[in-house]
Every structure is written in C-alpha cells, then in structure tokens.
Tab-separated table of C-alpha atoms and ligand atoms in Angstrom:
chain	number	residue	atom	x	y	z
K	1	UNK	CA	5.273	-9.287	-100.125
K	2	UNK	CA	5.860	-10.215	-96.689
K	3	UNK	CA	8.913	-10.864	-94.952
K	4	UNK	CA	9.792	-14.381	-93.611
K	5	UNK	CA	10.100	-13.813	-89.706
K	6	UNK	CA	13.096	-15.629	-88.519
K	7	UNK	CA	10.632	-17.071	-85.728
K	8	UNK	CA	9.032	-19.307	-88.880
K	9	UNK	CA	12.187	-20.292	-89.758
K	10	UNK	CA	13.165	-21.566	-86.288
K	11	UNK	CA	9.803	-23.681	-86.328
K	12	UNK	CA	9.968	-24.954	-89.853
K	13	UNK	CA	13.902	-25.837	-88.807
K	14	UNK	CA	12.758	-27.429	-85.477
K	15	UNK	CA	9.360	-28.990	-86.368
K	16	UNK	CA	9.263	-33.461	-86.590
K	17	UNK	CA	6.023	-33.746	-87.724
K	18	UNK	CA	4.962	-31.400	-91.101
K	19	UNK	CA	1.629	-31.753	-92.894
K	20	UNK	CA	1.106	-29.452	-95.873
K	21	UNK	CA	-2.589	-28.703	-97.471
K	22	UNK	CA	-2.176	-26.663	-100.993
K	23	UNK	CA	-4.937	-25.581	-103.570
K	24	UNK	CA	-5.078	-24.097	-106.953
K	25	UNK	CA	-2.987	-21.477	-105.724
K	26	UNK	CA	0.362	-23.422	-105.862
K	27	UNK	CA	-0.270	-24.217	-109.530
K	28	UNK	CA	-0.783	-20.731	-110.362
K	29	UNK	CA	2.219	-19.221	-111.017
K	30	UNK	CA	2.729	-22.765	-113.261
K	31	UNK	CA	0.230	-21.346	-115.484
K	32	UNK	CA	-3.285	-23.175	-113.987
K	33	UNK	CA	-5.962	-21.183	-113.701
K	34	UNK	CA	-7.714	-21.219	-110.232
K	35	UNK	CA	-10.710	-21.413	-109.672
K	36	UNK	CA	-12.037	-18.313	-108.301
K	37	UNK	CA	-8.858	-16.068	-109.425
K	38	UNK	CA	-10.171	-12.990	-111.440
K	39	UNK	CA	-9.530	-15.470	-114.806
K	40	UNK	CA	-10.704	-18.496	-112.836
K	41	UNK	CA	-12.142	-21.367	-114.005
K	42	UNK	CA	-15.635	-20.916	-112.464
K	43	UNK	CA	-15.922	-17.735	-113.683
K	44	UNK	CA	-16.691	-18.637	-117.025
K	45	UNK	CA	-18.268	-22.203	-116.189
K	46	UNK	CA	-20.098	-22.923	-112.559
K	47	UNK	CA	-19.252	-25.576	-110.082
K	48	UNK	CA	-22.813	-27.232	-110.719
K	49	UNK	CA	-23.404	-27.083	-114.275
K	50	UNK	CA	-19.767	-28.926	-114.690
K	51	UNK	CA	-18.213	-30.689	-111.877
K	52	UNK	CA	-21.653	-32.739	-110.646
K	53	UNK	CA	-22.517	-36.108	-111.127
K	54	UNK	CA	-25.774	-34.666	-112.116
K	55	UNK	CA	-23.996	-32.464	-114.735
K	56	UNK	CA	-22.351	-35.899	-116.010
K	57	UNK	CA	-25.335	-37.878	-116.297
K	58	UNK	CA	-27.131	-34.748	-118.008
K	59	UNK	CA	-23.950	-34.070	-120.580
K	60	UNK	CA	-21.471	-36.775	-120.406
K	61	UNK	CA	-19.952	-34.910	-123.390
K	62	UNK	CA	-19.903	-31.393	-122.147
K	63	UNK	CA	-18.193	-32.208	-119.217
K	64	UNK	CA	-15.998	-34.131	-121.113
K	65	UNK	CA	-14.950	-30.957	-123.520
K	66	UNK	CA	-14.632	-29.261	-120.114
K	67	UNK	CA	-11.947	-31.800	-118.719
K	68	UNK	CA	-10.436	-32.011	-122.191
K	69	UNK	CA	-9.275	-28.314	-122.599
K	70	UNK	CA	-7.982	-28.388	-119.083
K	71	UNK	CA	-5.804	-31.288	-119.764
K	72	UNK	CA	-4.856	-29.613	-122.867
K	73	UNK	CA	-3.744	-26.675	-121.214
K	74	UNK	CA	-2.144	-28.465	-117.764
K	75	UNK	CA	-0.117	-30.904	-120.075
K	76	UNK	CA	2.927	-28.694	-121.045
K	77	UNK	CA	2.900	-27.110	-117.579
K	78	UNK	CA	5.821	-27.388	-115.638
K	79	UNK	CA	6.066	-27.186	-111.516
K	80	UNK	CA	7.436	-23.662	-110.193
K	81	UNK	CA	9.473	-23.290	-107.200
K	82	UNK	CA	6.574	-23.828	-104.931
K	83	UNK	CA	5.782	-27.266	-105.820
K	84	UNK	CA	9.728	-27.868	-105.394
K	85	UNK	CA	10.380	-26.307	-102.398
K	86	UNK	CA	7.383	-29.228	-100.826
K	87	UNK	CA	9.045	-31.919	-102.589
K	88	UNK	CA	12.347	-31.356	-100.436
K	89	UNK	CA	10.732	-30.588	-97.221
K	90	UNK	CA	9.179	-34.644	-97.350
K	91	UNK	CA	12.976	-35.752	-96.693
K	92	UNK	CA	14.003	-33.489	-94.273
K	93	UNK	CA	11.011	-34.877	-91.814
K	94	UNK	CA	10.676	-38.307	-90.389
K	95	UNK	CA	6.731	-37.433	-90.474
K	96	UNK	CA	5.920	-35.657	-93.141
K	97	UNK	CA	2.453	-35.978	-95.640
K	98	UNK	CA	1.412	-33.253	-98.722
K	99	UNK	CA	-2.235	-33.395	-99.107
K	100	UNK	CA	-3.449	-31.655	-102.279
K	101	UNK	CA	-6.827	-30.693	-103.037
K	102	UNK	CA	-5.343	-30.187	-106.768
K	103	UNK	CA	-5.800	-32.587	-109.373
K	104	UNK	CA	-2.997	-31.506	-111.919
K	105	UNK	CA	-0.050	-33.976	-110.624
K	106	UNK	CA	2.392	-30.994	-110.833
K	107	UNK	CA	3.270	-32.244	-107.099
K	108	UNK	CA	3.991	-35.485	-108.415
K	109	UNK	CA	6.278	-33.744	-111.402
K	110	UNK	CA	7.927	-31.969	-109.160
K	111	UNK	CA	9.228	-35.110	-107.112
K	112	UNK	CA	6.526	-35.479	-104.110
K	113	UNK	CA	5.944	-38.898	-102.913
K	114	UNK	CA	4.599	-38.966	-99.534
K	115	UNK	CA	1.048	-37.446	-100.644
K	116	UNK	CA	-2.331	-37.935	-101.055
K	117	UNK	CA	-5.084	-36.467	-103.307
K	118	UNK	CA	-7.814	-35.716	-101.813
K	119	UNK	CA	-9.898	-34.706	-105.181
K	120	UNK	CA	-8.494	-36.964	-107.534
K	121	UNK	CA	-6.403	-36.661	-110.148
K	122	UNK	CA	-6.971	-35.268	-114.038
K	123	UNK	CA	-4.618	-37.699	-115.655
K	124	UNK	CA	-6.679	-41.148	-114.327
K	125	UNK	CA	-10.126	-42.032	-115.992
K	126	UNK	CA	-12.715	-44.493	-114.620
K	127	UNK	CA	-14.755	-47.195	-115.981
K	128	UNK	CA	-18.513	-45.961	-115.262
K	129	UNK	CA	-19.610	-49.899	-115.255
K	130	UNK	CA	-16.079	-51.595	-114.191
K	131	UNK	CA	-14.829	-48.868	-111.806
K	132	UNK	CA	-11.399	-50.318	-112.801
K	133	UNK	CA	-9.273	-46.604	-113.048
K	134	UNK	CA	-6.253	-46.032	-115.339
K	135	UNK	CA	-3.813	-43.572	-116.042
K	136	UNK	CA	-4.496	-41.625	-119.906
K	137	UNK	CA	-2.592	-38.904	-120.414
K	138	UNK	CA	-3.839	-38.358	-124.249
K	139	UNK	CA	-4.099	-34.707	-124.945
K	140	UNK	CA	-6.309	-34.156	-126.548
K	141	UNK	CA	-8.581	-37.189	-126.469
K	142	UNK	CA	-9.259	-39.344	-129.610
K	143	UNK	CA	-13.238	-38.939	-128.745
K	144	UNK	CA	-15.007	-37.608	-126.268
K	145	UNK	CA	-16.969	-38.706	-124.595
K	146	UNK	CA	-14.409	-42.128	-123.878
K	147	UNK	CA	-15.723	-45.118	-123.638
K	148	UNK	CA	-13.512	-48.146	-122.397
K	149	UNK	CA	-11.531	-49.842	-124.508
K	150	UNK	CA	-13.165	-53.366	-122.659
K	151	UNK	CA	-16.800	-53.158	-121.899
K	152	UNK	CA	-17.253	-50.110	-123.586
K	153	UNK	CA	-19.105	-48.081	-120.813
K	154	UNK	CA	-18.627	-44.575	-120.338
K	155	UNK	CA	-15.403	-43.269	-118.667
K	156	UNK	CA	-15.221	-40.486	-116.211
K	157	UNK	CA	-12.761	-37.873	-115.179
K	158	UNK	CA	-10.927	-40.147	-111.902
K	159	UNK	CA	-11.527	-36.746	-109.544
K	160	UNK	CA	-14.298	-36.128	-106.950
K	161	UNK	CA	-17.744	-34.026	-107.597
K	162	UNK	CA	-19.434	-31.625	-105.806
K	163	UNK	CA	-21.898	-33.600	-103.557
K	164	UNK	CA	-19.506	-37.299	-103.836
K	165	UNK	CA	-17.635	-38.321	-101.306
K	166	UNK	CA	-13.830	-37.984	-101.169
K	167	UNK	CA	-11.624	-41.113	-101.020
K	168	UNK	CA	-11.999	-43.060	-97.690
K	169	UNK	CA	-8.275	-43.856	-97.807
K	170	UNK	CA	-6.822	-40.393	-98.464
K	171	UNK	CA	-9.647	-38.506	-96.436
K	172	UNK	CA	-7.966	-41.175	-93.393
K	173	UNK	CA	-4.561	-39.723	-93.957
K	174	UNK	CA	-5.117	-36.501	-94.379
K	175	UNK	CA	-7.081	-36.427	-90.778
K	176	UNK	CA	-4.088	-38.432	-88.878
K	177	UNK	CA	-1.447	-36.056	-91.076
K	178	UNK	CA	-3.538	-33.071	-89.659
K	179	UNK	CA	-4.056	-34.054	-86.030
K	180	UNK	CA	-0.552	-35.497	-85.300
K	181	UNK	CA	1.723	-32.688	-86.434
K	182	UNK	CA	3.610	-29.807	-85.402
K	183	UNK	CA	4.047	-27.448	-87.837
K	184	UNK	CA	0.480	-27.595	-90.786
K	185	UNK	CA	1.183	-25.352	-93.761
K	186	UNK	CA	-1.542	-24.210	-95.805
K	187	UNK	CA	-0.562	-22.883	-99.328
K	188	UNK	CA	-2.297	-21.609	-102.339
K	189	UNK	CA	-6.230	-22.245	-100.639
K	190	UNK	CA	-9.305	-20.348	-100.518
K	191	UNK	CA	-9.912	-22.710	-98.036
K	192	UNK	CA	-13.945	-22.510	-99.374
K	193	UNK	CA	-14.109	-26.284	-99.952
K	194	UNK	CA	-14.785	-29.325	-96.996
K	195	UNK	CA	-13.863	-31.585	-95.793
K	196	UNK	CA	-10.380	-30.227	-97.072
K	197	UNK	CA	-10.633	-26.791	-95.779
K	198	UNK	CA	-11.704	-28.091	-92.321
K	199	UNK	CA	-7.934	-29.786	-92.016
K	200	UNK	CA	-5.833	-26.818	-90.993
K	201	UNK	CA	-8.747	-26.175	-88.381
K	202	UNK	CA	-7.565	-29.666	-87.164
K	203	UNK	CA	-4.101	-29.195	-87.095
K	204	UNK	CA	-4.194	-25.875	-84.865
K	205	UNK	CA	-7.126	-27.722	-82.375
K	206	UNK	CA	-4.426	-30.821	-82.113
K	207	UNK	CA	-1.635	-27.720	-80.798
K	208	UNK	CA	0.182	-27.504	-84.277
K	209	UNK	CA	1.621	-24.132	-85.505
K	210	UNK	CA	-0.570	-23.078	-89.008
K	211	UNK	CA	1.431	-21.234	-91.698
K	212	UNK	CA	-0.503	-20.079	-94.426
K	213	UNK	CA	0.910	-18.622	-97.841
K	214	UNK	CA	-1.287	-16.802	-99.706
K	215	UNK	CA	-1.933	-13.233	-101.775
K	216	UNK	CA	-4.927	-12.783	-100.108
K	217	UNK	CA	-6.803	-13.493	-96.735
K	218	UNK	CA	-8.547	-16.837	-96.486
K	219	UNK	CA	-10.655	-18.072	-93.659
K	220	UNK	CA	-7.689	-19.828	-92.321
K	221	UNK	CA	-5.902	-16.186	-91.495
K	222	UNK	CA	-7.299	-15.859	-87.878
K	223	UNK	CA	-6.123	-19.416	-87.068
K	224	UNK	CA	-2.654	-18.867	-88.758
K	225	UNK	CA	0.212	-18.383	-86.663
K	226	UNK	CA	2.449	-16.993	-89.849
K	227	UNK	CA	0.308	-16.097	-92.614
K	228	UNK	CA	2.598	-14.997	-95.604
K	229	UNK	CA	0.680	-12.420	-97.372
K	230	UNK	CA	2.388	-13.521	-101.132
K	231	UNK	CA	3.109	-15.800	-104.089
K	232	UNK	CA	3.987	-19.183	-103.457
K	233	UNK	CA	6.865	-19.957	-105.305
K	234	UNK	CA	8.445	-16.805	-104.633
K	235	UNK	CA	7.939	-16.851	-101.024
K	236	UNK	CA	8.609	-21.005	-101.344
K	237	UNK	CA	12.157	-19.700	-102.912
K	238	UNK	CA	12.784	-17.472	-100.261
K	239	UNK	CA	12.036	-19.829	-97.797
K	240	UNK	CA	14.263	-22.138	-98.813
K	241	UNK	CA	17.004	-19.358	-99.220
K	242	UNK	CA	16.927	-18.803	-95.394
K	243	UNK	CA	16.352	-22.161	-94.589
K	244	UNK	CA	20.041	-22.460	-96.414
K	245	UNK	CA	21.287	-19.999	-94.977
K	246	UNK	CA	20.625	-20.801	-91.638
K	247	UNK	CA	22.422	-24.179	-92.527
K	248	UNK	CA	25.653	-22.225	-93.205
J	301	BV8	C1	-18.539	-33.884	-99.897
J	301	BV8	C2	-12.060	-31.638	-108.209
J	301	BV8	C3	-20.026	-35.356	-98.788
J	301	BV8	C4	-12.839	-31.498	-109.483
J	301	BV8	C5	-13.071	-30.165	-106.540
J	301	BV8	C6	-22.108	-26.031	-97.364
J	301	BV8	C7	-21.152	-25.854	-96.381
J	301	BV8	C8	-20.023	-26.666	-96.315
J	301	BV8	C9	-19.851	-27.680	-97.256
J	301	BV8	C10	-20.795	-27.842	-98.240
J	301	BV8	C11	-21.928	-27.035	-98.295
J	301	BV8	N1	-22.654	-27.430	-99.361
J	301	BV8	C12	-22.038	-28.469	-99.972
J	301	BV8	C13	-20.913	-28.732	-99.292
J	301	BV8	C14	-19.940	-29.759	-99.577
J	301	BV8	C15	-19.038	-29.338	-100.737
J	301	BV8	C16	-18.423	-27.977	-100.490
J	301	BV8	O1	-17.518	-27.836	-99.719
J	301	BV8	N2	-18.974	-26.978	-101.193
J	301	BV8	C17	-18.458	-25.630	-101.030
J	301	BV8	C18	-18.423	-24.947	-102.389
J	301	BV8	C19	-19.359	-24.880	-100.052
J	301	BV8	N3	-18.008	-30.334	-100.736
J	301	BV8	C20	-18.194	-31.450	-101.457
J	301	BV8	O2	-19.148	-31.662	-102.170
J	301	BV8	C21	-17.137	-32.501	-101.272
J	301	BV8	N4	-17.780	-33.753	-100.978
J	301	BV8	O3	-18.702	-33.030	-99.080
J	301	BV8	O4	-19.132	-35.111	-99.857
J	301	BV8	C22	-20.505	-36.731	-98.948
J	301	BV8	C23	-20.172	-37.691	-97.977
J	301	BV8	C24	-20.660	-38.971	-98.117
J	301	BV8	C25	-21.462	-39.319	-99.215
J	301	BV8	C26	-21.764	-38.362	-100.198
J	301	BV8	C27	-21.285	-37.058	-100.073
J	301	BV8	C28	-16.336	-32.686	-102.543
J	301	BV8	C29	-15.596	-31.415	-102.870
J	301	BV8	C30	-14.597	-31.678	-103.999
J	301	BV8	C31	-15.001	-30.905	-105.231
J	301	BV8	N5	-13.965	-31.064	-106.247
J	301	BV8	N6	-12.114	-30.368	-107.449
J	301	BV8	C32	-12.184	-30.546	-110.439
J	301	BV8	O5	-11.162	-29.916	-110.111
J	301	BV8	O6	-12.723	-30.443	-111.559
J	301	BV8	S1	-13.098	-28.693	-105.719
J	301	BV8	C33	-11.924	-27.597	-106.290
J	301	BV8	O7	-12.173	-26.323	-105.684
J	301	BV8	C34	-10.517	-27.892	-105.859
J	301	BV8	O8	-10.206	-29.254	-105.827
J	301	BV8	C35	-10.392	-27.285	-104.496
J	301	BV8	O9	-10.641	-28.214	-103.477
J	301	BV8	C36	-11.548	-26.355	-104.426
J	301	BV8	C37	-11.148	-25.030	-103.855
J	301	BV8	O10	-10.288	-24.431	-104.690
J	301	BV8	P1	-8.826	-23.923	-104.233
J	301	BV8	O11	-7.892	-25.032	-104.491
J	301	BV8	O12	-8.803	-23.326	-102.879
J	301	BV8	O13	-8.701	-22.844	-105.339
J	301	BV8	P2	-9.426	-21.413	-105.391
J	301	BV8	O14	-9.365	-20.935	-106.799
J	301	BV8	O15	-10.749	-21.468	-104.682
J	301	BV8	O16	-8.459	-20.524	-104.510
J	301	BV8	C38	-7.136	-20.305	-104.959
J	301	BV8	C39	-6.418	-19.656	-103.803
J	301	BV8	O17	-5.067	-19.485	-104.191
J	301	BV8	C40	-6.969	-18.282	-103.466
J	301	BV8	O18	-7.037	-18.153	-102.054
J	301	BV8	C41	-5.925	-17.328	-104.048
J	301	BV8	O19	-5.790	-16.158	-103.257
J	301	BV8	C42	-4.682	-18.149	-103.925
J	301	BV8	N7	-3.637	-17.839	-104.910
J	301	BV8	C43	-3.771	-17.339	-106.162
J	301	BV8	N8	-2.526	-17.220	-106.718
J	301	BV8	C44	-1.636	-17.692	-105.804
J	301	BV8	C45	-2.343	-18.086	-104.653
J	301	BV8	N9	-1.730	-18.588	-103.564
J	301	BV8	C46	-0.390	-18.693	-103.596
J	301	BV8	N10	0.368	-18.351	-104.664
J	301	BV8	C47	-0.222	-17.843	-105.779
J	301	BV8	N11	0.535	-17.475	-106.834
C-alpha cells in the first residue's frame, strides 16, 4: 500500500476549498459489494437488464427482488474508517461538499452533512403516479412489488437509471463543488460512469490538486496529482493519523 507523501499532507492541511467524489469503493471494506469488483454486483446481474427504466416497466417485480436483497444486505452495514475520516474533513473546511455516486447512506451514518447524491438513495421510494418520495427502510419489504399506501400506483427504487437524468439540484452542486476548489479527492471510483466521473476532470481543468484513493488504476490516474494505490479506510486511517500528528 502506498505511502502518504508528506507533500499531500501539506495540501490537505493547507487547502480552503475540498470537494470529495467517492463510489462503491468506499463502501467496500463495509461489506457492499461493488459493482465491477471480482464479486460485483453486475457480474451476476447486468446494468440493462436491472437498473433501466425499460427493465422496470418490463419487470417491475424483478427489479424489485433485485433492490430488495441489496437493502437486505446494506441494512446491518456499518461505515468503516473511510466514510469517517470524510465526515470530519466537512468541519475542518469553510468550503467543503461530499458528492457520492453511492446510494447506501453509509455517508450519512457515518455523520456527513454537507453532501449530495448524485444517484439517489436506496432507502427513499417514489410514487410512480404522485412522484411524492419517502423514506422506507423495511427490510425486507412486506410485498414487492410496493404499491403506495395512497393512490396505490407502483413505487420505485428513489435512485437514478441508466439512460435518466441525474438530479438537476445535486448535478448543480456537484459542478460548482468541482470547479471552485482546491484540493478534489476521488475515492473508491472506477470513474466508468458520467456525468459523475467527468467531475474530477473539472476540478483539475479549474487548477485544483486531484487525489485519488484507490486499489487499482482508474481513468482518473493520469490527472491525479497523489493517487494512493490502496484501501480506503485504511489509507483514510492513516491519513488522519498524520494529519494528527502533524497537529502535535
Ligand atoms: C445520464 C444507481 C443523460 C442505481 C447508478 C457512453 C459514454 C459515456 C456515457 C454514456 C455512454 N452511454 C451511456 C452513457 C450514460 C451513462 C453512463 O455513463 N454509462 C456508462 C456505463 C458508460 N450514464 C447515465 O445513464 C447517467 N444518466 O447520462 O443521463 C440524460 C440527460 C437528460 C435526459 C435523459 C438522460 C445515469 C448514471 C447513473 C446510473 N446509476 N447507480 C443503482 O445503484 O442501482 S451507477 C452505479 O455505477 C453507481 O452509482 C456508480 O455511479 C457507478 C460506477 O460505480 P463505482 O461507484 O465507480 O463502482 P465500481 O464497482 O464501478 O468501482 C469500484 C471502484 O472501487 C473500483 O475502481 C475499485 O478498484 C475500487 N475499490 C474496490 N475496493 C476498494 C476500492 N477503492 C477503495 N477502497 C476499497 N476498499
């Protein structure tokens, strides 16, 4: 695992402005399986046959038993030391945004508040007819597919499909976080997936410094000022060791 080079830790102890992107990869050592990790999710389903509008319309149900089983197995999850290593960096910044591309709210259990998600979120369902959205954290659910409890029209998973559009609001952020920053960390992404994976592009072309953290090399690397060849949450604890250390 790389070492942290004391010239990161200057930046990340002089930067004012810090935008963070993470992906599946944060969540991993939590226990969620990625996406396109050697057990990941699309290896035994496929982007289009599940997480399509078209797949919804087709198999409201299937989908459903898809979404199902991975709230059953997020539920009991806990955030590692990755996902608590971003929560504290939000206070130590008077600018200062997480954007996630994950949809597990481990983030949120961990204590982040200043953060948007870009593809939704796996605890929130969605009236099909109303559009109203509410939070159901019922593992597993009493029938699937759900209908609402008010008009009785389908529900859907409250995250964003292949081929829909992300939210206007959080897409909005997530630009301004990206272009007006100093120091744009990018953890736990294959970095496959736009517009999110375009983002750390727009950081480094606005004259921020990109750190990535990740195990493997991502299309970010040649961009990446620092790129932390590693776990997250064990190079998020020793981050935060020096970080410490350097305080003392
Ligand atoms: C849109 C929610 C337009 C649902 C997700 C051709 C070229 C470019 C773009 C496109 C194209 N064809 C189509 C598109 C657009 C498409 C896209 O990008 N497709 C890709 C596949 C080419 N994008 C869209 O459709 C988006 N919408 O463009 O709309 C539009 C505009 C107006 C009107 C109509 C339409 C919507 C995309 C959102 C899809 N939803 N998730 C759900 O989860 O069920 S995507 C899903 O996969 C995630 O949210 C995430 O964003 C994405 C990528 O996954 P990662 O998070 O990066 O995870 P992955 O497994 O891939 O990688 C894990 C990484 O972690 C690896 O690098 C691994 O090395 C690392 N890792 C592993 N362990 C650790 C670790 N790192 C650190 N520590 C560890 N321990």
């Amino acid at each position: 695992m790389s070492n942290i080079p004391k010239s990161l830790i200057e930046a990340i102890r002089q930067a004012e402005r810090v935008t963070v992107l993470t992906g599946a990869g944060v969540s991993a050592e939590s226990g969620v399986p990625t996406f396109r990790g050697k057990e990941g999710l699309w290896k035994k389903y496929s982007p289009q046959e599940l997480a399509t509008p078209q797949a919804f319309a087709q198999d409201p149900r299937l989908v459903w038993e898809w979404y199902d089983w991975r709230r059953g197995l997020i539920a009991p999850l806990k955030p590692n030391a990755a996902h608590k290593f971003i929560a504290t960096l939000e206070e130590r910044y008077p600018h200062f945004l997480l954007i996630t591309q994950n949809i597990d709210g481990l983030h949120q259990k961990a204590g982040s508040k200043k953060l948007v998600e870009l593809h939704g979120n796996i605890w929130k369902v969605r009236c099909t007819k109303e559009g109203t959205v509410e939070e159901d954290k019922r593992v597993p659910l009493p029938q699937i597919p759900p209908l609402c409890s008010r008009c009785g029209a389908l529900l859907r998973p409250h995250v964003v499909w292949f081929g829909e559009p992300l939210p206007t609001d959080a897409l909005h952020q997530a630009m301004e976080a990206a272009e007006n920053c100093d120091l744009f960390l990018v953890v736990g992404t294959s970095a496959v997936v736009y517009p999110a994976a375009s983002l750390p592009q727009i950081a480094q072309s606005h004259g921020a410094q990109v750190v990535e953290i990740n195990p493997e090399e991502t299309p970010i690397t040649p961009i990446a000022h620092w790129s932390l060849r590693g776990k997250a949450g064990e190079i998020c604890q020793r981050l935060a060791q020096a970080l410490q250390d350097t305080h003392s």
